[in-house]
PDB file of C-alpha atoms in Angstrom:
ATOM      1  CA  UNK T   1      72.638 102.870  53.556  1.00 76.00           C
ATOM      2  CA  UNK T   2      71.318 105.508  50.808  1.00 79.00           C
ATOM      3  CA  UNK T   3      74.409 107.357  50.667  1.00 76.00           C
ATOM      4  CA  UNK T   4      77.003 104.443  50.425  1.00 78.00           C
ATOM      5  CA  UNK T   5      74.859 102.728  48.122  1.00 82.00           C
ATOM      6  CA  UNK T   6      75.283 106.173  45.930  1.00 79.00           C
ATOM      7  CA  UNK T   7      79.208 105.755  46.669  1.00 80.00           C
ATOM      8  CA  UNK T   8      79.164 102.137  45.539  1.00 83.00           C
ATOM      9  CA  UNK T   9      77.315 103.302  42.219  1.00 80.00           C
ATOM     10  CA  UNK T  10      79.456 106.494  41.556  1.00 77.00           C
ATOM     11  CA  UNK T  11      82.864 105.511  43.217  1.00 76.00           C
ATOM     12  CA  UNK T  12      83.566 102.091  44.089  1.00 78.00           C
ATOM     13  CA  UNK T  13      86.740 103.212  46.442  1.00 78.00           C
ATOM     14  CA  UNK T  14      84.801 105.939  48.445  1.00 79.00           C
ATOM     15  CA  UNK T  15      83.709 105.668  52.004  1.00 77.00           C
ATOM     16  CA  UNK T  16      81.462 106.936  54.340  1.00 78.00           C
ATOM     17  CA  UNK T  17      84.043 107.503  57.299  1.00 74.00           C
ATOM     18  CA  UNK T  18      82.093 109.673  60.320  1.00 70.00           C
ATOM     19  CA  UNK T  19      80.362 112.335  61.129  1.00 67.00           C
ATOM     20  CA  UNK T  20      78.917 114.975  63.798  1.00 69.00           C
ATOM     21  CA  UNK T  21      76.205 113.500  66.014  1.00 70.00           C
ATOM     22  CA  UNK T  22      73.222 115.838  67.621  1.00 74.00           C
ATOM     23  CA  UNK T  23      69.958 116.008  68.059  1.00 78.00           C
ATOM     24  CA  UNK T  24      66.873 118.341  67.078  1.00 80.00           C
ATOM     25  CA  UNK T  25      63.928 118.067  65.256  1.00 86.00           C
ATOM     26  CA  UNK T  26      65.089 118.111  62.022  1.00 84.00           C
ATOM     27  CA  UNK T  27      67.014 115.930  59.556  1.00 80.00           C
ATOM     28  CA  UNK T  28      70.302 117.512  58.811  1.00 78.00           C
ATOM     29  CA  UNK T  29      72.835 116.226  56.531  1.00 78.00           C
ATOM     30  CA  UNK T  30      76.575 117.636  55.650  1.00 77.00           C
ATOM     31  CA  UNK T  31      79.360 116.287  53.158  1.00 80.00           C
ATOM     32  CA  UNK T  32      82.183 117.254  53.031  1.00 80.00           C
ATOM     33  CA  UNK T  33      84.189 114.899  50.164  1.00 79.00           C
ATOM     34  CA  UNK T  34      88.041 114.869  50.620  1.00 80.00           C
ATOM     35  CA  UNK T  35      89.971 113.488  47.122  1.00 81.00           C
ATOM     36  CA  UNK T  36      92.371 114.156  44.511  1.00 82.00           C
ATOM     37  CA  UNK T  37      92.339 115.385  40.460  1.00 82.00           C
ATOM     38  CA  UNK T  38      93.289 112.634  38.431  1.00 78.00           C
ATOM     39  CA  UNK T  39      94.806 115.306  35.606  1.00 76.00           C
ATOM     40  CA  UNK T  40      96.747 118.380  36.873  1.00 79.00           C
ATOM     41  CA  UNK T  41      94.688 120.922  34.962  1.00 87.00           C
ATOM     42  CA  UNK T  42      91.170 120.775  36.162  1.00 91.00           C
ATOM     43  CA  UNK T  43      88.664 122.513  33.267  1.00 96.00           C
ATOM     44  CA  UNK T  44      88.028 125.480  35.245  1.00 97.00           C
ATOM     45  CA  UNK T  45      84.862 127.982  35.094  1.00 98.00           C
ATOM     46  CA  UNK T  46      87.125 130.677  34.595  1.00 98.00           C
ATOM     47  CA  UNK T  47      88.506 129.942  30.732  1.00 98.00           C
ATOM     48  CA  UNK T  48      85.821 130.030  28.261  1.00 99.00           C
ATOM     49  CA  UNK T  49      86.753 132.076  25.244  1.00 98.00           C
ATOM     50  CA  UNK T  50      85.133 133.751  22.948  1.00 99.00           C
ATOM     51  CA  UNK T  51      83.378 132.097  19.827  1.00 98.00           C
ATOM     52  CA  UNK T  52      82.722 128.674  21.973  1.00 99.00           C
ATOM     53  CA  UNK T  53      79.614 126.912  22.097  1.00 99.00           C
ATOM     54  CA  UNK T  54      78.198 126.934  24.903  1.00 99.00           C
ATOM     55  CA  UNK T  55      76.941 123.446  25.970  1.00 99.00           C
ATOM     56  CA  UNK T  56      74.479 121.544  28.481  1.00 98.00           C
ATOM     57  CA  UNK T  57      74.922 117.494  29.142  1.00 98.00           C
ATOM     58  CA  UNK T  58      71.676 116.436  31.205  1.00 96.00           C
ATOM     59  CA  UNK T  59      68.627 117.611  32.114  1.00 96.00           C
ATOM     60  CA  UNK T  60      66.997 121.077  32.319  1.00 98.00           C
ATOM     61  CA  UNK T  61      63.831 121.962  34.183  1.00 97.00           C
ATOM     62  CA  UNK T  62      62.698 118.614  35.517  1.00 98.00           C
ATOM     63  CA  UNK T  63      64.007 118.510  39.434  1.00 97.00           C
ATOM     64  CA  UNK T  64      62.440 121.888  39.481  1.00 97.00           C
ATOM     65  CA  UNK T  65      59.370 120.609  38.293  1.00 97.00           C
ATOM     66  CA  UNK T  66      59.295 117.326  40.216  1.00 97.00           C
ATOM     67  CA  UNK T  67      59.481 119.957  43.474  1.00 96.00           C
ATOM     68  CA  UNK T  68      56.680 121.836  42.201  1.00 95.00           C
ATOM     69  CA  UNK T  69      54.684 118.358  41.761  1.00 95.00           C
ATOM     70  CA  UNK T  70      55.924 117.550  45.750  1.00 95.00           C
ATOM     71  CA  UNK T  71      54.764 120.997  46.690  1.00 92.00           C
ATOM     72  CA  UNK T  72      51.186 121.306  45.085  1.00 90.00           C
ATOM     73  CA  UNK T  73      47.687 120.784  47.066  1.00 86.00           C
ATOM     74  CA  UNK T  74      47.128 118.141  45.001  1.00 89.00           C
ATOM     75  CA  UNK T  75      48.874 115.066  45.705  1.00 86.00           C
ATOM     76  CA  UNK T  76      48.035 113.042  43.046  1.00 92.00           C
ATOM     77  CA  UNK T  77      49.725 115.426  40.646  1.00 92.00           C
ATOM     78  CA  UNK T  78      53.418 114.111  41.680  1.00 94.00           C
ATOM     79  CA  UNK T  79      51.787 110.078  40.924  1.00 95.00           C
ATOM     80  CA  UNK T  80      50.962 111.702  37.163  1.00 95.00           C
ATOM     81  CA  UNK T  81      54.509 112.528  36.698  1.00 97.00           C
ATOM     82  CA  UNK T  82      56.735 110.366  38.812  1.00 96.00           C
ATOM     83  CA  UNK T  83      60.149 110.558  36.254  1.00 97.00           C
ATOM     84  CA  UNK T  84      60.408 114.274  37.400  1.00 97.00           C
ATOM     85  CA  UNK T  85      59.528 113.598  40.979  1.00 97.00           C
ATOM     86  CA  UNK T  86      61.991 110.819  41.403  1.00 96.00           C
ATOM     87  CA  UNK T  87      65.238 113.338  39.748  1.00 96.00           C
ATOM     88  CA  UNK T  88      64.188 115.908  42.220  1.00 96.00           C
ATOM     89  CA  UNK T  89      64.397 113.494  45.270  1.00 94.00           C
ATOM     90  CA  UNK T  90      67.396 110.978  44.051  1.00 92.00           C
ATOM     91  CA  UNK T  91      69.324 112.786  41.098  1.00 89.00           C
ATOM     92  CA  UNK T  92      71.359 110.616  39.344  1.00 90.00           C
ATOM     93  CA  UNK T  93      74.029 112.786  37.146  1.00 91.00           C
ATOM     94  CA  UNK T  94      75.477 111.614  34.377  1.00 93.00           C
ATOM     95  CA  UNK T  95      79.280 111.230  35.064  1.00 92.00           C
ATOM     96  CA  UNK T  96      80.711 109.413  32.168  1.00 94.00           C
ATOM     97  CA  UNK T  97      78.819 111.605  30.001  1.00 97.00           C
ATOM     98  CA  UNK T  98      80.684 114.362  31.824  1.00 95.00           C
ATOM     99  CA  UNK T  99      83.855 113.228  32.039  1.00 94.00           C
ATOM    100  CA  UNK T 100      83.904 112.765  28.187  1.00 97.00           C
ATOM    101  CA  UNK T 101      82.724 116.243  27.630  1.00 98.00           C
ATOM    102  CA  UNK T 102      85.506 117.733  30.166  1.00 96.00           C
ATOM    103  CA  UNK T 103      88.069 116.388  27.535  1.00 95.00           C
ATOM    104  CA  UNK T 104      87.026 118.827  24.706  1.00 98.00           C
ATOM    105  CA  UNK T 105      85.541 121.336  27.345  1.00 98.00           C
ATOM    106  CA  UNK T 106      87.257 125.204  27.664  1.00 98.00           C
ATOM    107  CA  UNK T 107      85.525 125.660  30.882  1.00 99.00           C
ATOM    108  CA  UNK T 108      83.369 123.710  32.070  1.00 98.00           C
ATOM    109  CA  UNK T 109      80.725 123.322  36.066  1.00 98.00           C
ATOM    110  CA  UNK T 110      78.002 121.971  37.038  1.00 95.00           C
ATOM    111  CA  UNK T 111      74.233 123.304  37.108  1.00 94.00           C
ATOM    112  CA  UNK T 112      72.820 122.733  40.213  1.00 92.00           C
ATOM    113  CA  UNK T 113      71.399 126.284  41.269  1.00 95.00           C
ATOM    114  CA  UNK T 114      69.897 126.956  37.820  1.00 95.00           C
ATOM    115  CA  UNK T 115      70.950 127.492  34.723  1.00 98.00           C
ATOM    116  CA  UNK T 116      70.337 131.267  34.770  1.00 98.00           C
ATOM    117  CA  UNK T 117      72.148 131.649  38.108  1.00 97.00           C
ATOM    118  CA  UNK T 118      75.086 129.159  36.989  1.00 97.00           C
ATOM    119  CA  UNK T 119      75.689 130.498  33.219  1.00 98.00           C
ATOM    120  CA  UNK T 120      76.261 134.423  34.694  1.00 98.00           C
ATOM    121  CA  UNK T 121      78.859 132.867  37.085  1.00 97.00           C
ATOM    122  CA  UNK T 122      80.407 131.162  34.284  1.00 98.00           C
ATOM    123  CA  UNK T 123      80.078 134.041  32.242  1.00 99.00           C
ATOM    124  CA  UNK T 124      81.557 136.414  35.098  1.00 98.00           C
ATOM    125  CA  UNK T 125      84.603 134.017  35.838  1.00 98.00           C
ATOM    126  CA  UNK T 126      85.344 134.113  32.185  1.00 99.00           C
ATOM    127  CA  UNK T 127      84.961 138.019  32.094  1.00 99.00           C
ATOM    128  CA  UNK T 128      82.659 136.788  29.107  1.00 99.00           C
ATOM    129  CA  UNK T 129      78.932 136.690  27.739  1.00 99.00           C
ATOM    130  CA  UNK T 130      76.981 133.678  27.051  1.00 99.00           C
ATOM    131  CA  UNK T 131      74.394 134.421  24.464  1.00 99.00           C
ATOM    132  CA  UNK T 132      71.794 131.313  25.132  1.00 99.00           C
ATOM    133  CA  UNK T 133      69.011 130.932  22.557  1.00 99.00           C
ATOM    134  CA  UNK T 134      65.272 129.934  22.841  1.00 98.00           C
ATOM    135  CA  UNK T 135      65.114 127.572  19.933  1.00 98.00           C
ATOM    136  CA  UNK T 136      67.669 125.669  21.330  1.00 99.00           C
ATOM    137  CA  UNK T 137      65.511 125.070  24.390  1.00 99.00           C
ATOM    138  CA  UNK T 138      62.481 124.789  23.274  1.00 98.00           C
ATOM    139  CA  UNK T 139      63.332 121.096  23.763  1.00 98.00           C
ATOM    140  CA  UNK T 140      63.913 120.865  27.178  1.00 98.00           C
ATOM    141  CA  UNK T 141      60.351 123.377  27.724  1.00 98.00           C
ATOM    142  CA  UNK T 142      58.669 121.504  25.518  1.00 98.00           C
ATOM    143  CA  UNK T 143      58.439 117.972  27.733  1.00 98.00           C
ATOM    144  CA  UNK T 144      57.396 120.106  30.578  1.00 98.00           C
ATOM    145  CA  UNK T 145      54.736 121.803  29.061  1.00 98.00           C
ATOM    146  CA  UNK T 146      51.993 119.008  30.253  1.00 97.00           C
ATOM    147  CA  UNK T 147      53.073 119.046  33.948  1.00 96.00           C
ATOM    148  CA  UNK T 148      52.987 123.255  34.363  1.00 96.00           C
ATOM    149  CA  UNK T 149      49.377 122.632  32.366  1.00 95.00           C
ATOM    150  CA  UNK T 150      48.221 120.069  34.823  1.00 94.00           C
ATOM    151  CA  UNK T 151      49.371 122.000  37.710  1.00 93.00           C
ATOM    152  CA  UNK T 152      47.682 125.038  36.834  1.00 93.00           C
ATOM    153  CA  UNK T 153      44.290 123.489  35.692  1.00 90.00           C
ATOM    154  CA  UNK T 154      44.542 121.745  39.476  1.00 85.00           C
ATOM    155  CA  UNK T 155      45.682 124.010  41.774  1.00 74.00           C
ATOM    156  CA  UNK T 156      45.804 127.914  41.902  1.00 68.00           C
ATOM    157  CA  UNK T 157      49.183 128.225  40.795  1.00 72.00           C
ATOM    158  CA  UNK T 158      51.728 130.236  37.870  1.00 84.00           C
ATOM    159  CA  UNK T 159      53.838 127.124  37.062  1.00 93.00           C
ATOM    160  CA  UNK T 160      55.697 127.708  34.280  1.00 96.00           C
ATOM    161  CA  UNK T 161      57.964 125.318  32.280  1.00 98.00           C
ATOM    162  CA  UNK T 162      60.254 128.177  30.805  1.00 98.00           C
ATOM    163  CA  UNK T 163      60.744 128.996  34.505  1.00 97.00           C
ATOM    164  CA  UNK T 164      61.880 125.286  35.545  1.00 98.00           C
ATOM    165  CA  UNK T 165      64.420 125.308  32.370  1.00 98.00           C
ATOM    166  CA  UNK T 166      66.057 128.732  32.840  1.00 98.00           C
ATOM    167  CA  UNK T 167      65.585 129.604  36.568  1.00 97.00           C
ATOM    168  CA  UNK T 168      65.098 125.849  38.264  1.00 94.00           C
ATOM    169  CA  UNK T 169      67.987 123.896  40.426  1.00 90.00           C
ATOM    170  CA  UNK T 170      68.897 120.358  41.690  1.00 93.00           C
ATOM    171  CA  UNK T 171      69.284 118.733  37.703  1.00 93.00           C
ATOM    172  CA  UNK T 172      72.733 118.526  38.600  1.00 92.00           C
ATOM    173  CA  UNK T 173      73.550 118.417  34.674  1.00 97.00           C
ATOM    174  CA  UNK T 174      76.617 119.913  33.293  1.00 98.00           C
ATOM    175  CA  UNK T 175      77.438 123.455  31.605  1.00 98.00           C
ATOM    176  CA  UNK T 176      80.000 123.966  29.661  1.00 99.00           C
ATOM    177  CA  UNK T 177      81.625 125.668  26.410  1.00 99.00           C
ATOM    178  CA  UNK T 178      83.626 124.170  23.719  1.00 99.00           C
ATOM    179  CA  UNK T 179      85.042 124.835  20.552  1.00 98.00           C
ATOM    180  CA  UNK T 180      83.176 125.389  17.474  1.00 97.00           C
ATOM    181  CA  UNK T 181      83.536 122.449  15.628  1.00 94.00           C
ATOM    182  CA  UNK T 182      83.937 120.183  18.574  1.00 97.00           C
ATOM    183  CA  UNK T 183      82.691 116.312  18.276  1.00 98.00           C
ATOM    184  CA  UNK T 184      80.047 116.601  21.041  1.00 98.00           C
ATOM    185  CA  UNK T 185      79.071 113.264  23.182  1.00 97.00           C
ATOM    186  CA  UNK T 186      75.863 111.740  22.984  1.00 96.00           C
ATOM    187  CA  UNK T 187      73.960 113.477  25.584  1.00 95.00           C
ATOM    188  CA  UNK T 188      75.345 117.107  24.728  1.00 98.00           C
ATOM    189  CA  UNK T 189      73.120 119.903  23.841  1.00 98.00           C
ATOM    190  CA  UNK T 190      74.420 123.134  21.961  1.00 99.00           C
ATOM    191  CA  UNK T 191      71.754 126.232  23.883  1.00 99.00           C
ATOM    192  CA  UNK T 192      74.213 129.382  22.657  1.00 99.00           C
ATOM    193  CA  UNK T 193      77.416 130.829  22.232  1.00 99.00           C
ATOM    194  CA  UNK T 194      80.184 132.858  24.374  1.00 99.00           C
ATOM    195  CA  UNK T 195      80.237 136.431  23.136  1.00 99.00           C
ATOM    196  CA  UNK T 196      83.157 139.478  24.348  1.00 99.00           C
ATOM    197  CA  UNK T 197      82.175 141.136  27.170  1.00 98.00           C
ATOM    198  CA  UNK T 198      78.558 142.739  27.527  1.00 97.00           C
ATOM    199  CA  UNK T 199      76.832 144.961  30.209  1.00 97.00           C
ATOM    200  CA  UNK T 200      74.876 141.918  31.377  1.00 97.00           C
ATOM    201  CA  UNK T 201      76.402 138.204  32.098  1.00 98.00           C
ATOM    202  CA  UNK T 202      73.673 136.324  29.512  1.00 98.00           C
ATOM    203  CA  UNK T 203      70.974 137.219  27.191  1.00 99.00           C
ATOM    204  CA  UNK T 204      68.534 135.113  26.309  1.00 98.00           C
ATOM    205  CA  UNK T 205      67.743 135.846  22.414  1.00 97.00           C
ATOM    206  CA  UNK T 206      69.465 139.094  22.760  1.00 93.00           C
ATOM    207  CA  UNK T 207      66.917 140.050  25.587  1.00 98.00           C
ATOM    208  CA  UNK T 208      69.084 140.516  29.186  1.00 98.00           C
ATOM    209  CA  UNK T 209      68.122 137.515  30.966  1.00 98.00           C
ATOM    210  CA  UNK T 210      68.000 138.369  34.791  1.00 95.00           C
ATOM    211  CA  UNK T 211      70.148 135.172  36.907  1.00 94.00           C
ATOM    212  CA  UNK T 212      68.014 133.431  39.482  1.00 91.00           C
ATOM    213  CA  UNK T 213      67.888 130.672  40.812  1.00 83.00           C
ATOM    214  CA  UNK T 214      68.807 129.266  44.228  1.00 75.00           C
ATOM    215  CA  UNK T 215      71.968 131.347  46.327  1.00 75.00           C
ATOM    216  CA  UNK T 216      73.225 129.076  49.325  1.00 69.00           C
ATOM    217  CA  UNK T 217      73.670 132.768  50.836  1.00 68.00           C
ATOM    218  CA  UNK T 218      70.784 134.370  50.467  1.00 69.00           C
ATOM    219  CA  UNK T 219      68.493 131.481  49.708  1.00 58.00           C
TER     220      UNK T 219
END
């Protein structure tokens, strides 16, 4: 019922139409989601070019966080904070606000494994360098800050809002770089620039910024 009731909110026509049946002791879901492009020239990860903007549309940190709240000894924690623990466990992205920015978008995917981990394989797609810059998300740290502080002063732990912003997954917000210039929608966040070619994928205030984040490979 939860997952066509997500199909009913995000796409009326869609339908839930089988699936593999077994048994074991845990809960294991796969999609697979079969469709067509609308337009015949997807925005691809592959085509940023130099002198864009480089651009986020949703949130940044605050699935991580909501885990972290899930995870900690003390269960009262996630209660305190229950906007991040509800994105982590039913995300809701933002699809009109990402269909509008694909329209003035070079390249454009989504961040779901972090936006570390994400921005290099932009940046490596494009054979390009995104050049992201504190200031610019000191926003998206800053409404954190209360939740790694609470955490810490509860439980023995190193939670760490910068962390949640730069390395966290599961906000299932958009990345993507556009011209300079560019009439962003509301929603849209400049955090840096694309750059020529460097020895590392990002930098994060001209600092290397090592990707991490979550790797369906290698976990």
């Amino acid at each position: 019922k939860g997952l066509q009731a997500g199909c009913d909110n995000h796409a009326s026509q869609c339908e839930i139409v089988g699936g593999d049946l077994a048994s074991g002791d845990q809960l294991v879901i796969a999609v697979t989601a079969i469709g067509d492009l609308d337009q015949p020239n997807p925005v691809l990860r592959s085509t940023a070019q130099v002198g864009d903007l480089v651009v986020v549309a949703g949130t940044l940190g605050k699935a991580a966080c909501g885990l972290d709240l899930l995870r900690s000894a003390d269960k009262t924690l996630a209660d305190s904070y229950p906007e991040y623990v509800e994105i982590q466990k039913r995300p809701i992205p933002d699809l009109v606000l990402g269909m509008e920015l694909s329209r003035i978008a070079t390249s454009m995917m989504d961040i779901s494994d972090g936006l570390s981990l994400d921005s290099a394989r932009l940046a490596r797609k494009s054979n390009v360098t995104l050049r992201l810059e504190r200031r610019l998300l000191e926003g998206y740290a800053a409404v954190l800050e209360q939740a790694a502080q609470s955490i810490n002063s509860r439980v023995e732990g190193s939670a760490n809002q910068w962390d949640w912003v730069l390395h966290g997954g599961e906000d299932h917000s958009f990345l993507a770089t556009v011209p300079p210039g560019a009439k962003l929608p509301r929603g849209a966040k400049v955090i840096g620039r694309v750059d020529h070619r460097a020895e590392n994928d990002i930098y994060l205030d001209d600092q290397p910024l090592a990707a991490a984040g979550w790797d369906s490979v290698t976990g």
